[in-house]
Short mmCIF file of C-alpha atoms in Angstrom, two decimals:
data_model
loop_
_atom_site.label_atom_id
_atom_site.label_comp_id
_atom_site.label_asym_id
_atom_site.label_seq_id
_atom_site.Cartn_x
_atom_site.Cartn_y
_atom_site.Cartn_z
CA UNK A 25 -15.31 -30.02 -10.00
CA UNK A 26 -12.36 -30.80 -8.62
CA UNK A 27 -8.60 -30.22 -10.74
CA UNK A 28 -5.22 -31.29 -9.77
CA UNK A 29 -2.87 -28.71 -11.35
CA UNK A 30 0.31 -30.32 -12.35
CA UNK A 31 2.57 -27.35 -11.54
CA UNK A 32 4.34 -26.17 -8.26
CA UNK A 33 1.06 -26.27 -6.38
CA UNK A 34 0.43 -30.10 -7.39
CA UNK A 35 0.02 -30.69 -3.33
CA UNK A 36 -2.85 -28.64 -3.12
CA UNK A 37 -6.41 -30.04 -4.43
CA UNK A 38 -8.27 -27.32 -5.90
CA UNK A 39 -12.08 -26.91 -6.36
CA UNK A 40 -13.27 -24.16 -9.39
CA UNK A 41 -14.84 -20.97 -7.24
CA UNK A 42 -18.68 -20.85 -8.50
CA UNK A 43 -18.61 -16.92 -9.63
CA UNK A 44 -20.54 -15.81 -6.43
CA UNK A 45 -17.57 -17.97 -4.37
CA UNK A 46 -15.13 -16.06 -6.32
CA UNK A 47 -16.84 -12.43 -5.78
CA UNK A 48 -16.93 -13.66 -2.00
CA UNK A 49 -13.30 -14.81 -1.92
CA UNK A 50 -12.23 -11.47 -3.93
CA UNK A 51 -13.72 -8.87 -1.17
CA UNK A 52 -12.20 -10.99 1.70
CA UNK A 53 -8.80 -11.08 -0.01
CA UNK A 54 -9.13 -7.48 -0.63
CA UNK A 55 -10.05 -6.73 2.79
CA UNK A 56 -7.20 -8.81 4.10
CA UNK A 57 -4.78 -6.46 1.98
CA UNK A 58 -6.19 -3.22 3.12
CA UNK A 59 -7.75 -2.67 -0.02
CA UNK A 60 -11.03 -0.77 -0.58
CA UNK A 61 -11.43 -1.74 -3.98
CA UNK A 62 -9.16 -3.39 -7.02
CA UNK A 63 -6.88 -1.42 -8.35
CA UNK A 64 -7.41 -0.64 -12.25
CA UNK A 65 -4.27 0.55 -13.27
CA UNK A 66 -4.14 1.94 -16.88
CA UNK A 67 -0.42 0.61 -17.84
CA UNK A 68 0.27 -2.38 -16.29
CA UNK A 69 3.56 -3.68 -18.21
CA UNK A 70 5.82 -5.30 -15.46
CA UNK A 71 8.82 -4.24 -18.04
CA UNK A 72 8.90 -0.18 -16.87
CA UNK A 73 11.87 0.41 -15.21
CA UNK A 74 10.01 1.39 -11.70
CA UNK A 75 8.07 -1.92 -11.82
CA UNK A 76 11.39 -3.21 -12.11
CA UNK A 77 13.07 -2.02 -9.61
CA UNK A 78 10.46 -2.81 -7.17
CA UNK A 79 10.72 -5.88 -8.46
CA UNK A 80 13.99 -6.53 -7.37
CA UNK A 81 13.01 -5.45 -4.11
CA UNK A 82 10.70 -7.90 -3.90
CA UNK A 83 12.90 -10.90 -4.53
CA UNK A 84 15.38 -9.22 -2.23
CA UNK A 85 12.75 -9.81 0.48
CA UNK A 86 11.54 -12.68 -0.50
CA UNK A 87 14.67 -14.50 -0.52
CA UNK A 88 15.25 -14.24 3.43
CA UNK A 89 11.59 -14.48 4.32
CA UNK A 90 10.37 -16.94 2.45
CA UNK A 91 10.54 -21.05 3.70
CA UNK A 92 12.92 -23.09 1.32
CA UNK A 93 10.98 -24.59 -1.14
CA UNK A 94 8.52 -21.20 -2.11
CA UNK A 95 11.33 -20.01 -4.28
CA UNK A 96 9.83 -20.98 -7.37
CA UNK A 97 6.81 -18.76 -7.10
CA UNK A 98 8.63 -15.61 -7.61
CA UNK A 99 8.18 -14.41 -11.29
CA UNK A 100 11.43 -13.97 -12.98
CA UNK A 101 11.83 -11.15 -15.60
CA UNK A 102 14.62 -10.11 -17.74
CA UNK A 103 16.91 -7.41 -15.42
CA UNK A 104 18.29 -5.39 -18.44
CA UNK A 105 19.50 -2.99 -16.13
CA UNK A 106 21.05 -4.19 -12.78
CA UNK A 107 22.23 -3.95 -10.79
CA UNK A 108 19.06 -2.01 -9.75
CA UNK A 109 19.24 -2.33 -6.01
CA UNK A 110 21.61 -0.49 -4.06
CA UNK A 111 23.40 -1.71 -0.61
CA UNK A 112 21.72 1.56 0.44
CA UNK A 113 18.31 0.63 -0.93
CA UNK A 114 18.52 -2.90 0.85
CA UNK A 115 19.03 -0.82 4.18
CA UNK A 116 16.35 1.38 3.66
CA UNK A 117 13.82 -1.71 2.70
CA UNK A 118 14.51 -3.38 6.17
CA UNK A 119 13.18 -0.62 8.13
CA UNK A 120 10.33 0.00 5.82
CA UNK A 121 6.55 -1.24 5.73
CA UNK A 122 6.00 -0.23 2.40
CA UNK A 123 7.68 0.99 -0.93
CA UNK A 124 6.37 2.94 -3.66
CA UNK A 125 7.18 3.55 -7.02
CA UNK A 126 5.63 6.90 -8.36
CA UNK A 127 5.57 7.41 -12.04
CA UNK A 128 6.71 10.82 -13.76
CA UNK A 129 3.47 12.78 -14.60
CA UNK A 130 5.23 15.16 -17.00
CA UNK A 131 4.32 14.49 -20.60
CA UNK A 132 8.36 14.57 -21.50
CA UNK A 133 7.59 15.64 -25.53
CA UNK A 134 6.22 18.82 -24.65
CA UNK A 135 8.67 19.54 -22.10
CA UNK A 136 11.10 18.92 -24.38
CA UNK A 137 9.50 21.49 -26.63
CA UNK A 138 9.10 23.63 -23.57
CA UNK A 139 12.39 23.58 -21.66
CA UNK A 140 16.05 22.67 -23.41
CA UNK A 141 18.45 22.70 -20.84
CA UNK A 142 15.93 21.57 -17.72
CA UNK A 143 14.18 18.66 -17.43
CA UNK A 144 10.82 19.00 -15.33
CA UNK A 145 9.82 16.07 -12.97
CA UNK A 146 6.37 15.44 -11.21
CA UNK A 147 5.02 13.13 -8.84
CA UNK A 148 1.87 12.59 -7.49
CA UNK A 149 2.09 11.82 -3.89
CA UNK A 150 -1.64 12.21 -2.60
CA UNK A 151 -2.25 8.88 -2.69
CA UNK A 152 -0.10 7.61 0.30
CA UNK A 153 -2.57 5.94 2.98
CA UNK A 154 -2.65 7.85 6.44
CA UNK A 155 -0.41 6.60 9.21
CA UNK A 156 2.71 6.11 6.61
CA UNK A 157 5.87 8.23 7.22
CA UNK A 158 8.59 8.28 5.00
CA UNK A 159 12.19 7.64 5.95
CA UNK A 160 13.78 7.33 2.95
CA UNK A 161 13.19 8.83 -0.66
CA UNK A 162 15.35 8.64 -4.16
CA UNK A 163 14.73 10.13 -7.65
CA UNK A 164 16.11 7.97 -9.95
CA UNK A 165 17.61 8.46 -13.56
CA UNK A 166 19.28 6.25 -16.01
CA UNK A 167 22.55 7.81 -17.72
CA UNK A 168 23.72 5.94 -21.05
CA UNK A 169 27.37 5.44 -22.07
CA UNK A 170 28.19 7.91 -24.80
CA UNK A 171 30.47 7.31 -27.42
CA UNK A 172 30.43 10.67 -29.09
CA UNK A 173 32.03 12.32 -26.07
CA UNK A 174 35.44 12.37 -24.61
CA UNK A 175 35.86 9.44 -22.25
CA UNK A 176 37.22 12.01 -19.31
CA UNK A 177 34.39 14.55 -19.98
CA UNK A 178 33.09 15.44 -16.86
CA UNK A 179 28.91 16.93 -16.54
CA UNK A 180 27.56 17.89 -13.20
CA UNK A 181 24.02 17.09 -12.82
CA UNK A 182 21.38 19.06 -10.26
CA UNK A 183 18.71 18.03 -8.47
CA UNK A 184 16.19 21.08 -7.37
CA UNK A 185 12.83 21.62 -6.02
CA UNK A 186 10.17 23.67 -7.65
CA UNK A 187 9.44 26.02 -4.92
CA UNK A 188 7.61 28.83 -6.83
CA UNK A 189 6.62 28.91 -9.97
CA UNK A 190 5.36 32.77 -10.32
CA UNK A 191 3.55 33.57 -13.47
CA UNK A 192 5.94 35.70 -16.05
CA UNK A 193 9.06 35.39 -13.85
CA UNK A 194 11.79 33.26 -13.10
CA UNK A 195 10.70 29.72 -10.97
CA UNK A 196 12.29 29.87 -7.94
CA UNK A 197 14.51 26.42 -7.42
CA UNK A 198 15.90 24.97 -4.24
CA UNK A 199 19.39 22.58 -4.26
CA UNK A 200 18.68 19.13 -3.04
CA UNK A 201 21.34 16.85 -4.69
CA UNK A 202 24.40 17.50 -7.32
CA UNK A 203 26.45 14.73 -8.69
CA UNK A 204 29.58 14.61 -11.08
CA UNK A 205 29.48 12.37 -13.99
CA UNK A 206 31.89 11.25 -16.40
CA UNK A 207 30.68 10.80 -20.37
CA UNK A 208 31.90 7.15 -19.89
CA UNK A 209 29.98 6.94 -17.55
CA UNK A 210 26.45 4.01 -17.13
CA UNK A 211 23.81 3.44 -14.87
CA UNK A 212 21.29 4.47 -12.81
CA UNK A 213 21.99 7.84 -11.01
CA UNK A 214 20.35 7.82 -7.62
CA UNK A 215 19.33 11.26 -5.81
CA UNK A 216 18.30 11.71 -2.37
CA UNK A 217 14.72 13.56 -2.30
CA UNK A 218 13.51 12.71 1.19
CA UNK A 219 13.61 15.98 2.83
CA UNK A 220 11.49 17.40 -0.21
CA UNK A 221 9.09 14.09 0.07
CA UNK A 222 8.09 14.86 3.48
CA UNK A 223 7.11 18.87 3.00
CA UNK A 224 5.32 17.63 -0.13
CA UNK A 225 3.77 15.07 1.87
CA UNK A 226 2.42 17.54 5.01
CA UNK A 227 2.10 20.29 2.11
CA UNK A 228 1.18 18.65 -1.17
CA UNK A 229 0.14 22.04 -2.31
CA UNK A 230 4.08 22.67 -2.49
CA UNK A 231 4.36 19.74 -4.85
CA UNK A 232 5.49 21.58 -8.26
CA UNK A 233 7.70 18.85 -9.17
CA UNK A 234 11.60 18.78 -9.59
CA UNK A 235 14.07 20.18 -11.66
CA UNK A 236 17.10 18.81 -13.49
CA UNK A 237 19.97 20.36 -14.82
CA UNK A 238 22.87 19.39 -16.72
CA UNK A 239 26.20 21.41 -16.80
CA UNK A 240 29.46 20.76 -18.92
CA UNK A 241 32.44 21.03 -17.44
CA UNK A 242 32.60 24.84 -18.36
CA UNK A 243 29.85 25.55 -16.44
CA UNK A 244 27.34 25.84 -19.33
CA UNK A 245 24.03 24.18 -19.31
CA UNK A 246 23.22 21.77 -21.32
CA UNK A 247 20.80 19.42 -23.01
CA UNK A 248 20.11 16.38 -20.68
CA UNK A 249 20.45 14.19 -23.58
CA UNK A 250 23.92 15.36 -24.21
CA UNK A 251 24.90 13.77 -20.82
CA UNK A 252 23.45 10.62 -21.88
CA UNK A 253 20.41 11.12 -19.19
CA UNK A 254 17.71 9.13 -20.45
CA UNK A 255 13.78 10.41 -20.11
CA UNK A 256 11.28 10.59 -22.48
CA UNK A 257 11.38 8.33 -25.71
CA UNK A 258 14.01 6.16 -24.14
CA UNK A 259 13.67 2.94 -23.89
CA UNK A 260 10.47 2.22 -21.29
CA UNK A 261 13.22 0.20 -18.63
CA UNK A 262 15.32 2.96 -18.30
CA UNK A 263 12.93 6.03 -18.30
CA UNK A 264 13.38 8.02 -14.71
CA UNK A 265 11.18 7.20 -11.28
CA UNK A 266 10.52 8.13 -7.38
CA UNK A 267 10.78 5.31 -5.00
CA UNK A 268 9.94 6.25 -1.33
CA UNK A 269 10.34 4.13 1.64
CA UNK A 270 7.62 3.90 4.35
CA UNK A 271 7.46 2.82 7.54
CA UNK A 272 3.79 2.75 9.86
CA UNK A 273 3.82 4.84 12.89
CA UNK A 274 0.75 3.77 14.45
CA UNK A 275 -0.82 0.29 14.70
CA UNK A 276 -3.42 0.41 11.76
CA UNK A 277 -7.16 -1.62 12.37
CA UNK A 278 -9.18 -3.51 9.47
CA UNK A 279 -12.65 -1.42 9.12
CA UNK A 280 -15.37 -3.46 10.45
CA UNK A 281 -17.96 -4.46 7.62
CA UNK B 12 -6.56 -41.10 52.14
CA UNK B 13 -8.53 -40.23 54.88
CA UNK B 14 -6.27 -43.26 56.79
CA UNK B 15 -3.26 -42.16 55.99
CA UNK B 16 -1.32 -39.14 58.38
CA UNK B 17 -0.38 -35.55 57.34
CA UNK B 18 3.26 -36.54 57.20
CA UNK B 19 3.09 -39.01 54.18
CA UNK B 20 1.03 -36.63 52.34
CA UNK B 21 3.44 -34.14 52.80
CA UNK B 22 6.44 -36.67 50.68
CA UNK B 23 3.87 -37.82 48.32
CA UNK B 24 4.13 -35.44 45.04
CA UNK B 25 1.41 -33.40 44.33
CA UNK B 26 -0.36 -34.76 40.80
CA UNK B 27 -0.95 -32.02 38.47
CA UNK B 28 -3.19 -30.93 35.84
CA UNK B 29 -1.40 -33.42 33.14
CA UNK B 30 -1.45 -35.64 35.38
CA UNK B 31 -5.23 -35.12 35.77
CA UNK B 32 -5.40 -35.44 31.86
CA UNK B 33 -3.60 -37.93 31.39
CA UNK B 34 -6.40 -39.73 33.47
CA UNK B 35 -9.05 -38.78 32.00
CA UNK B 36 -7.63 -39.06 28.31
CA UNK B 37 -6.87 -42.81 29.25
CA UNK B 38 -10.98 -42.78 30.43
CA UNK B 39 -11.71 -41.13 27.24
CA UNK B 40 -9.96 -43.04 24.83
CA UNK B 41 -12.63 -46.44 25.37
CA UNK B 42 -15.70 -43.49 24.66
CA UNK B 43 -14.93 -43.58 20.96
CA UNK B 44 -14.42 -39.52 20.22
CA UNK B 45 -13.08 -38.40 17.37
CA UNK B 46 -9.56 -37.89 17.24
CA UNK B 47 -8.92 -35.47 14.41
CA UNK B 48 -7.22 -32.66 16.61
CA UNK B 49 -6.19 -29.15 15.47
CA UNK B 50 -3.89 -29.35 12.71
CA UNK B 51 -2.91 -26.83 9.90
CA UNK B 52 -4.61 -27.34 6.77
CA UNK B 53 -3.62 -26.29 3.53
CA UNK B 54 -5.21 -23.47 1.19
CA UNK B 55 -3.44 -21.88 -1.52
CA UNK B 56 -4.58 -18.42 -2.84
CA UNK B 57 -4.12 -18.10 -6.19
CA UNK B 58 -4.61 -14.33 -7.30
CA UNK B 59 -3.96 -16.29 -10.67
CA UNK B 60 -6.88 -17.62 -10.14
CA UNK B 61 -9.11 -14.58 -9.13
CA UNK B 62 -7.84 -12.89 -12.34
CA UNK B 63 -5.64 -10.38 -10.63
CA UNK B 64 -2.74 -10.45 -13.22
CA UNK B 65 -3.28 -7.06 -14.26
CA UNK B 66 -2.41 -5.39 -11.16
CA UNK B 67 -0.55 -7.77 -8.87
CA UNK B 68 3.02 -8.25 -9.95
CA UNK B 69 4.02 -10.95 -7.01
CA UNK B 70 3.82 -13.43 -5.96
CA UNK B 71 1.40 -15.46 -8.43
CA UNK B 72 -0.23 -16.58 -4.72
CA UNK B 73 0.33 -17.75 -1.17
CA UNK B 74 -0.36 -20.62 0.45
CA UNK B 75 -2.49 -19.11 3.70
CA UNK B 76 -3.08 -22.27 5.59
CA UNK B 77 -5.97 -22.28 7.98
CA UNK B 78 -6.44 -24.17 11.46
CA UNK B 79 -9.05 -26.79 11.80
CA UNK B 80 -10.26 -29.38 14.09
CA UNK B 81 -10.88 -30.60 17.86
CA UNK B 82 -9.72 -29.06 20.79
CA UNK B 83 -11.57 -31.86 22.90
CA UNK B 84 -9.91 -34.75 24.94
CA UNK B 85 -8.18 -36.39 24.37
CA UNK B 86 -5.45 -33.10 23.49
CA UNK B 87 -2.58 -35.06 21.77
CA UNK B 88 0.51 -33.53 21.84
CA UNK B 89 0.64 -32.43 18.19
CA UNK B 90 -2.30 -29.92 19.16
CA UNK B 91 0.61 -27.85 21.10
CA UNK B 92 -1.82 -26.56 23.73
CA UNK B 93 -1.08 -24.19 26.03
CA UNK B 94 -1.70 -25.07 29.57
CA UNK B 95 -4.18 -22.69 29.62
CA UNK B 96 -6.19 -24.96 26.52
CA UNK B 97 -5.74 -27.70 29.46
CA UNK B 98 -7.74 -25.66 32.00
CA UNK B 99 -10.74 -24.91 29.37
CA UNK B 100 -10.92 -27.86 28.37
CA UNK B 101 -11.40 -29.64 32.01
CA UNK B 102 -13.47 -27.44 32.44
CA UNK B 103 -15.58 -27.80 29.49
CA UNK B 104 -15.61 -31.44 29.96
CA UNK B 105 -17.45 -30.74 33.57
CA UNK B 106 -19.83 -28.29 32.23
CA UNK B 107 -20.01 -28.55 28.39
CA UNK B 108 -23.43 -26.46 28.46
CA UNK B 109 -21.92 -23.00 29.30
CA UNK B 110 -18.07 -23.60 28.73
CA UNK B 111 -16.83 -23.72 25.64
CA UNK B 112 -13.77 -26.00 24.02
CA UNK B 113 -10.50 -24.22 23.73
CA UNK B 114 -9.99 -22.72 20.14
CA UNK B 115 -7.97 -24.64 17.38
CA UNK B 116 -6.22 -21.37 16.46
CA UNK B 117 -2.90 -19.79 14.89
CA UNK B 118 0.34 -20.20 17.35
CA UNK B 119 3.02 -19.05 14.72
CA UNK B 120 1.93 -16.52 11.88
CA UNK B 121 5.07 -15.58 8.95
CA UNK B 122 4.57 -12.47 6.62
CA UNK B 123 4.32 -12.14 2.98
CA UNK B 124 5.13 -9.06 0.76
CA UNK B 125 3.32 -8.48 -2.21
CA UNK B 126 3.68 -5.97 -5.10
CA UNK B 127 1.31 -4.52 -6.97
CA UNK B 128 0.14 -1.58 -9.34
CA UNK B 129 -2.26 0.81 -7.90
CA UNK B 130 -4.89 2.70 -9.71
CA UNK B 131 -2.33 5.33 -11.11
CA UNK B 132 0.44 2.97 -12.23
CA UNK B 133 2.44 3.75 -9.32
CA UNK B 134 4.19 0.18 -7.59
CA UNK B 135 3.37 -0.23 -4.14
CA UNK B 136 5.19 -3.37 -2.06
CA UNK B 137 3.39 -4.08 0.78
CA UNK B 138 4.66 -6.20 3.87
CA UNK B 139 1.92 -8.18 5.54
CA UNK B 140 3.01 -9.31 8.42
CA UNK B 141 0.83 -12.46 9.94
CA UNK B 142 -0.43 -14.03 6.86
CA UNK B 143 0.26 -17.45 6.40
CA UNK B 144 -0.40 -19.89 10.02
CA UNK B 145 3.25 -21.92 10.44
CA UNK B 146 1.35 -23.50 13.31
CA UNK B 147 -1.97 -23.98 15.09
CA UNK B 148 -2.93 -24.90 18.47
CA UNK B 149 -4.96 -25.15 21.17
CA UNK B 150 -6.12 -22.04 23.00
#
């Protein structure tokens, strides 16, 4: 019953778990990680742009934490986009216990259908475990070189919260971030949402998602497309995300079993 | 010495606790007890292995390493016990009945991160801090 793998973990000797052993082992291993059950997660390709990104992360940590020699058992997958990881995002993942990706709700075909010139965002922040405050939050969106535009063309992109969205009336938006961009222009746009995280977090009853909005240099708004802002059927590594940053602000105890 | 004055006690120095040990280990050694001390033993946790692909991301598994073995006399000095350890385990040795051997336990603990899908699709990475034993001892 014993197998000696000949891979990186060659030095250990391994015994096959009987199934009961490996139910066993499972629930501890869980338990260890906090985890009440296993996750099932209906998409689960590590090739999204969020997964990604917190990917990166990941080796960023792993790289100073981890004793020479463990290097090899980080997974390496193809960065198409990088780089992914900001100076700023390195900062923010110091102070931090935990970082999550949330993926955009909003089925982006219908909103297309829907809304022309604004792009609608939502994220679904209930499931944060207790005790986690957030000090830092980004929305993230990929913008695409394009070549059918003047290289010196200039778009202004928004940012806003959804603070009311009365029925048969205008929905009322609130500023959070604006950024110039130039047509030429290629990567991953970064907005700062952490103000908006934390009422959404104490209020998630005020969580009606964010807006985006894409002006030419006239002042007229535009098609997000246009701007080379990539959601919907863009490619899956460059579709837009929320990352927050968490840190634990009380000591957290295992449940006893 | 109950011959000898108060004065060449007082220039004699006083033997301590290793020293005490040291005695007794040197006693011990002829009794024939084992000698396989605390020491860190390896365990890796493959979540490979426990058919976790679909939702873990990184790493593939850790190696945890667990503490294992005698905390008894004689306490070599690749046991690392703490003076405390020392104590206990005197005392043990004088009453092994109702005192118990120091613990062969975790001294130096490192943190792993680990990234993984929830139930949603969302990414969460997680750092655990005090999951893999760097070092075990005697307590």
């Amino acid at each position: 019953n014993f197998s000696v793998d000949n891979d990186v973990r060659s030095s250990f000797i391994q015994r096959r778990l009987r199934s009961q052993e490996r139910r066993e082992m499972q629930r501890e291993i869980l338990s260890i990680l906090g985890l009440p059950h296993r996750p099932r997660p209906h998409v689960h390709t590590k090739h999204n742009a969020a997964p990604m990104f917190m990917l990166d992360l990941y080796n960023t940590i792993s790289t100073d934490a981890e004793p020479p020699g463990y290097s090899y058992y980080k997974p390496v997958l193809p960065t198409q986009v990088s780089p992914m990881v900001t100076p700023q995002d390195s900062r923010f993942l110091d102070d931090a216990d935990m970082v999550m990706s949330f993926v955009n709700l909003v089925d982006q075909d219908q909103d297309l259908l829907y809304q022309q010139h604004r792009r609608e965002f939502r994220f679904d922040l209930s499931r944060i475990p207790e005790g986690e405050a957030v000090t830092a939050a980004e929305f993230r969106i990929y913008k695409d070189f394009i070549q059918e535009r003047y290289e010196n063309e200039t778009f202004k992109v928004s940012i806003y919260q959804v603070l009311q969205e009365p029925p048969n009336s205008e929905v009322e938006l609130l500023l959070l971030d604006q950024r110039e961009v130039w047509a030429a222009e290629e990567g991953w746009l970064v907005f700062d949402v952490t103000d908006t995280s934390n009422v959404w977090l104490v209020n998630p009853e005020q969580n009606l998602g964010l807006h985006l909005v894409l002006e030419d240099s006239n002042g007229q708004t535009r098609n997000s497309r246009l701007g080379g802002l990539v959601s919907g059927s863009g490619p899956q590594d460059k579709q837009p995300f929320m990352v927050v940053f968490f840190k634990a602000n009380e000591v957290r105890f295992r449940s006893i079993r | 010495s109950a011959h000898k004055g108060r004065q060449s006690n007082r220039s004699k120095p006083q033997r301590t606790v290793q020293d005490a040990l040291k005695a007794v280990e040197a006693a011990t050694d002829n009794l024939g007890i084992s000698k396989e001390g605390c020491k860190k033993h390896e365990l890796y946790v493959s979540f490979r292995d426990l058919g976790w692909q679909d939702w873990i991301i990184a790493p593939e598994g850790y190696a945890a390493y667990y503490c294992e073995g005698e905390c008894a006399f004689p306490l070599n000095s690749y046991m690392n016990a703490t003076n405390h350890a020392i104590v206990q385990t005197l005392v043990h040795f004088i009453n092994p009945d109702t005192v118990p051997k120091p613990c062969c336990a975790p001294t130096q603990l490192h943190g792993i991160s680990v990234l993984y899908f929830d139930d949603s699709s969302n990414v969460i990475l997680k750092k655990y801090r005090n999951m893999v034993v760097r070092a075990c001892g005697c307590h």
